[in-house]
Amino acid sequence: MLYRPESALHDVIEGLCNDTGFHPKMSFEAFEERTVAGLVGAKFGVALIPLMPGLDMQKISLIRVREPRCLIVIQMVWRTNGYMSPAATYFKSYVENTMRLTE
């Protein structure tokens, strides 16, 4: 099972597989991680997915991949000059106060 080519994870996972000499046989493509996990849970195949809260662990099993090491950096950006809605301001403050920030 692979992510659709438009998905941000498609190239990452395909690259990891190719780097190790593994060429997955695609049976389904999905765009979103939870959809991929749901298809695996419905016995449509296996997949590489990022660890995320809320996965239905009654239907899937996880094995941590140690090699090759994969790290995806997610960054938050905002306009420095201009209006930010109260919701956007609150969310930015929440991220700054709860997430580990790197430069």
XYZ file of C-alpha atoms in Angstrom:
103
model
C 0.000 0.000 0.000
C 1.395 3.403 -0.921
C 0.420 7.018 -0.643
C -0.919 8.789 -3.695
C 1.739 10.722 -5.642
C 0.194 14.044 -4.512
C 0.756 13.099 -0.865
C 3.752 14.549 0.934
C 4.698 11.076 2.193
C 4.678 9.362 -1.206
C 8.184 10.419 -2.250
C 9.586 9.986 1.267
C 8.395 6.390 1.637
C 9.183 5.431 -1.937
C 12.695 6.839 -1.459
C 13.209 4.910 1.784
C 12.140 1.692 0.081
C 14.339 2.292 -2.949
C 17.345 3.184 -0.761
C 17.178 -0.262 0.814
C 16.625 -2.093 -2.475
C 12.989 -2.852 -1.680
C 10.439 -2.174 -4.388
C 6.931 -2.409 -2.934
C 4.116 -3.983 -4.876
C 1.320 -1.447 -4.779
C -2.193 -2.755 -4.282
C -3.880 0.506 -3.226
C -3.042 4.188 -3.035
C -4.437 6.549 -0.433
C -3.883 10.199 0.349
C -4.179 10.295 4.132
C -2.379 8.331 6.846
C -5.522 7.210 8.667
C -6.978 5.906 5.416
C -3.832 3.874 4.807
C -4.012 2.489 8.367
C -7.699 1.682 7.842
C -6.959 -0.249 4.653
C -4.256 -2.197 6.477
C -6.736 -2.893 9.282
C -9.190 -4.183 6.675
C -6.513 -6.670 5.510
C -5.760 -4.986 2.193
C -1.994 -5.037 2.728
C 0.856 -3.559 4.733
C 2.194 -0.016 4.713
C 4.732 2.360 6.186
C 3.024 5.123 8.146
C 4.185 7.722 10.641
C 3.384 7.085 14.289
C 0.356 9.151 15.231
C -2.113 9.246 18.082
C -5.565 7.802 17.577
C -4.743 4.808 15.392
C -7.092 1.861 15.885
C -4.662 -0.547 17.520
C -7.346 -3.258 17.665
C -6.955 -3.804 13.917
C -3.297 -3.060 13.177
C 0.126 -3.858 14.599
C 3.116 -1.542 14.502
C 6.751 -2.428 13.975
C 9.260 0.381 14.335
C 11.567 0.789 11.339
C 15.054 1.574 12.611
C 16.982 1.522 9.323
C 16.964 3.545 7.248
C 16.321 6.314 9.749
C 13.570 8.646 8.634
C 12.867 12.016 10.151
C 10.234 14.353 8.814
C 10.379 17.941 10.000
C 7.079 19.789 10.175
C 7.312 23.540 10.464
C 4.782 26.253 11.194
C 4.898 29.485 9.246
C 2.907 32.710 9.522
C 2.911 36.212 8.116
C 4.914 38.573 10.295
C 3.329 41.733 8.899
C -0.415 41.666 8.700
C -3.561 40.578 10.412
C -3.784 37.224 12.194
C -7.187 36.119 13.387
C -7.633 35.414 17.104
C -7.861 31.683 16.312
C -4.583 31.757 14.360
C -2.907 33.771 17.130
C -4.118 31.301 19.767
C -2.954 28.305 17.711
C 0.474 29.876 17.142
C 0.796 30.526 20.877
C -0.261 26.958 21.660
C 2.351 25.510 19.300
C 5.084 27.780 20.662
C 4.270 26.808 24.259
C 3.783 23.064 23.815
C 5.973 21.885 20.958
C 9.737 21.634 20.814
C 10.930 24.384 18.494
C 14.114 24.175 16.466
C 15.793 26.758 14.310
